[in-house]
CSV table of C-alpha atoms in Angstrom, one decimal:
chain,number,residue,atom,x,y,z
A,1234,UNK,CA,53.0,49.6,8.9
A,1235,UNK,CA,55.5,50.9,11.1
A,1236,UNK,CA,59.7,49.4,10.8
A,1237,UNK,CA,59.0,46.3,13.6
A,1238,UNK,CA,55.9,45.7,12.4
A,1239,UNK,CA,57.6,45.1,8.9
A,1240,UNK,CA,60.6,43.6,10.4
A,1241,UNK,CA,58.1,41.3,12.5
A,1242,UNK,CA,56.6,40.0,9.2
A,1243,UNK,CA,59.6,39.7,7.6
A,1244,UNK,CA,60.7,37.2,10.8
A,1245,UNK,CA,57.5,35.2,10.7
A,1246,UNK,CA,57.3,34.6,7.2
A,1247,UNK,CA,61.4,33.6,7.0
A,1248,UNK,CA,60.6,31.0,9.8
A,1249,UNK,CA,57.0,29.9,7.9
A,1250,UNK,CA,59.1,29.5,4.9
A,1251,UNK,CA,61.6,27.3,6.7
A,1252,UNK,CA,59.2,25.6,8.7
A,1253,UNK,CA,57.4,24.2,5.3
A,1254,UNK,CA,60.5,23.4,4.0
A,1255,UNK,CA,62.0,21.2,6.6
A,1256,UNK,CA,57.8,19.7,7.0
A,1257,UNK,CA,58.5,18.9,3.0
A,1258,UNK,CA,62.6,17.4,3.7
A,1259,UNK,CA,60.9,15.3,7.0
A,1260,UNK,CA,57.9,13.9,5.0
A,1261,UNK,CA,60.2,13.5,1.7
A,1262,UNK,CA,62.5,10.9,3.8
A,1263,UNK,CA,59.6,9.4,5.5
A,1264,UNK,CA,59.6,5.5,4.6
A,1265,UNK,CA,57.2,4.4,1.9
A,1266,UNK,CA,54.8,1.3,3.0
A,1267,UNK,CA,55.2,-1.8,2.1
A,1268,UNK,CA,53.3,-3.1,-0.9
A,1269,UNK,CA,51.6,-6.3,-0.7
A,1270,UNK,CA,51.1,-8.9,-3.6
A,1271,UNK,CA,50.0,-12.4,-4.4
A,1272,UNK,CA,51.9,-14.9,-6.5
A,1273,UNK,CA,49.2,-17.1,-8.1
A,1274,UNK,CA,49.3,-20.8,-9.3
A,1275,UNK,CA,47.1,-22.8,-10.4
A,1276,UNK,CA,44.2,-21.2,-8.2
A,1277,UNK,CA,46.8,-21.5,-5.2
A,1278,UNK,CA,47.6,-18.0,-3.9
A,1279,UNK,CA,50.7,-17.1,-1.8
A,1280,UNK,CA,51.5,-14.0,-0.2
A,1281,UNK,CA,54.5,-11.4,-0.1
A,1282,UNK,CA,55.3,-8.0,0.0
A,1283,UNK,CA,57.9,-5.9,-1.5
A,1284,UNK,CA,58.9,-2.8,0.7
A,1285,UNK,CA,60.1,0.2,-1.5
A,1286,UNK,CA,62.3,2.0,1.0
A,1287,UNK,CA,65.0,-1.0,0.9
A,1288,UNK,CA,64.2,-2.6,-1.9
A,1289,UNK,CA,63.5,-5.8,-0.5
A,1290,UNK,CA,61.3,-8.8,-0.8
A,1291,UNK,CA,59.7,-11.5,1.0
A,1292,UNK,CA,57.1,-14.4,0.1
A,1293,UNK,CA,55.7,-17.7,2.1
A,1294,UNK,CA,55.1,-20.4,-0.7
A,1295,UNK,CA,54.0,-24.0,1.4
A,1296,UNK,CA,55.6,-23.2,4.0
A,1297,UNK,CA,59.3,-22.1,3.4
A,1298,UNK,CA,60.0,-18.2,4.2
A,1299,UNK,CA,61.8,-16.6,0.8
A,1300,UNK,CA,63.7,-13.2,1.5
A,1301,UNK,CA,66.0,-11.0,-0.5
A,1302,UNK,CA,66.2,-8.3,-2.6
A,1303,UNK,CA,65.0,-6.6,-5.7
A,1304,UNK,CA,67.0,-4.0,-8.0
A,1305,UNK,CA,65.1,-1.3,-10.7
A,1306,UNK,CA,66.6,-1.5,-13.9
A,1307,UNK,CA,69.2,1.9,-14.3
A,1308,UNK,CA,71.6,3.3,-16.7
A,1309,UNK,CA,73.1,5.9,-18.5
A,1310,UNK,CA,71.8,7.8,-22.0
A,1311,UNK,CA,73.9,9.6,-23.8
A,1312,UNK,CA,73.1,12.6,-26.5
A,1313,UNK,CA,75.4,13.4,-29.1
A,1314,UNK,CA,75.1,16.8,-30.6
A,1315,UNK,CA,76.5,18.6,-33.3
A,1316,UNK,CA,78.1,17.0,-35.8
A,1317,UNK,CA,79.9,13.5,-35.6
A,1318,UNK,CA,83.0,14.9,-36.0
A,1319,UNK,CA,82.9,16.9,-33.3
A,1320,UNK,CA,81.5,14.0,-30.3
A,1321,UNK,CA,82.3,15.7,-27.3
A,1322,UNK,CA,81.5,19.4,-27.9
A,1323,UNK,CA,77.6,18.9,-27.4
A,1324,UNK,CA,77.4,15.8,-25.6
A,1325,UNK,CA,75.1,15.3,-22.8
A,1326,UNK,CA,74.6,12.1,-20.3
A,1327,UNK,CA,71.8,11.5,-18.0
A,1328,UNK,CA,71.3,8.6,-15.9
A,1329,UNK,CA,67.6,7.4,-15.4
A,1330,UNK,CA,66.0,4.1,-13.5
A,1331,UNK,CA,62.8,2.8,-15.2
A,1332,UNK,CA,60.4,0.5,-13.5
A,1333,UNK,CA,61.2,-3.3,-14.3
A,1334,UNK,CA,63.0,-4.9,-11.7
A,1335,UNK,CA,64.5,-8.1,-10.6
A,1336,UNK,CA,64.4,-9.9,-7.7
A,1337,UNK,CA,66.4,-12.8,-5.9
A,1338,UNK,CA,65.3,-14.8,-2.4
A,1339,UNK,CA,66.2,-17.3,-1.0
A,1340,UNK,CA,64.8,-20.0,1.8
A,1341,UNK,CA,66.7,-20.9,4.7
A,1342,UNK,CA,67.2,-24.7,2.8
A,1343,UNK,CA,69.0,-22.8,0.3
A,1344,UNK,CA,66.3,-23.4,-3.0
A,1345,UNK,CA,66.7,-19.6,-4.5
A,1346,UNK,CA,63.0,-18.1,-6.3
A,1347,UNK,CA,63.5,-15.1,-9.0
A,1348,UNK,CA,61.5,-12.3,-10.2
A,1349,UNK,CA,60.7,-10.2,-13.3
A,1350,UNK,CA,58.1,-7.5,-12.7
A,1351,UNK,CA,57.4,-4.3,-13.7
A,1352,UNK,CA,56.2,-1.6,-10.9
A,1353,UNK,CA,53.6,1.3,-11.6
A,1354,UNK,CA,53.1,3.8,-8.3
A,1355,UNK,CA,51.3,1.1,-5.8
A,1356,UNK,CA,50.8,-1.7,-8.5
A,1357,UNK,CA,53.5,-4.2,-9.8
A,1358,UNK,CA,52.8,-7.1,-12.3
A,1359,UNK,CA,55.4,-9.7,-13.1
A,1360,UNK,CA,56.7,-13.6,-13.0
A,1361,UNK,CA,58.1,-15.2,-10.3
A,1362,UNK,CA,60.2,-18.8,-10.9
A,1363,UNK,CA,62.0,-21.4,-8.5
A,1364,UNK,CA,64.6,-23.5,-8.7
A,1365,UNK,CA,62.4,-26.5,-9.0
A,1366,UNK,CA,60.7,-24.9,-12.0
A,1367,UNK,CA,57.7,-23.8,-10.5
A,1368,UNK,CA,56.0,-20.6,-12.0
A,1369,UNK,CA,54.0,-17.9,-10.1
A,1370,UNK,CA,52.2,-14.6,-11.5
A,1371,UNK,CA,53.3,-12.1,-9.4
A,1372,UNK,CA,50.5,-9.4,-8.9
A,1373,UNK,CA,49.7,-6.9,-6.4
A,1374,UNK,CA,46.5,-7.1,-3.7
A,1375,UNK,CA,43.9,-4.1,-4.3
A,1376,UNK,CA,43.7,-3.2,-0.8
């Protein structure tokens, strides 16, 4: 290969390179779908979805329109090392965010419904209560 033919290569495969990488950054921020579930009592079934991207959360239960948000459980380890008289030589903190999570809604009427539920890629499980003391199981739809 001659010096252009090199330095023609060498331009290609730089914008290649950054072509993949800014295909990667656009699909990376691309919004995750929605992820349906059911909330089953009693052989009644109700339907919601929780959407990933904002973290919220909406169901119908007879009727009434519930809407609000859900938070992951997150926090802060912390790794001693050496010896314990020396606690801050060593130390390491990370933070991390597991996948239980909570959730609030509430109707326009004002009567509020929580959630505890743990989520798994496209599958959450959990238990869904409202203010009148009505319980739900909270499970996804296999779609």
């Amino acid at each position: 290969m001659n010096n252009s033919t090199t330095r023609s290569v060498c331009i290609l495969s730089r914008w290649a390179v950054l072509g993949m990488l800014a295909a990667a950054t656009l699909w990376g921020c691309a919004p995750i779908q929605p992820l349906p579930f059911d909330l089953v009592d009693k052989g009644r079934v109700f339907h919601g979805t929780l959407s990933p991207t904002d973290r919220r959360v909406e169901v119908d239960i007879g009727g009434k329109h519930f809407q609000g948000y859900y938070l992951l459980a997150a926090g802060t380890a912390y790794f001693q090392g050496g010896s314990w008289r020396r606690p801050y030589a060593n130390d390491v903190s990370t933070s991390f965010v597991s996948n239980s999570a909570r959730a609030t809604m509430v109707a326009d009427d004002g009567e509020r419904f929580t959630c505890e539920f743990i989520v798994e890629d496209n599958s959450a499980i959990g238990e869904c209560k409202s203010t009148t003391g009505q319980t739900y199981q909270l499970v996804t739809q296999s779609r």
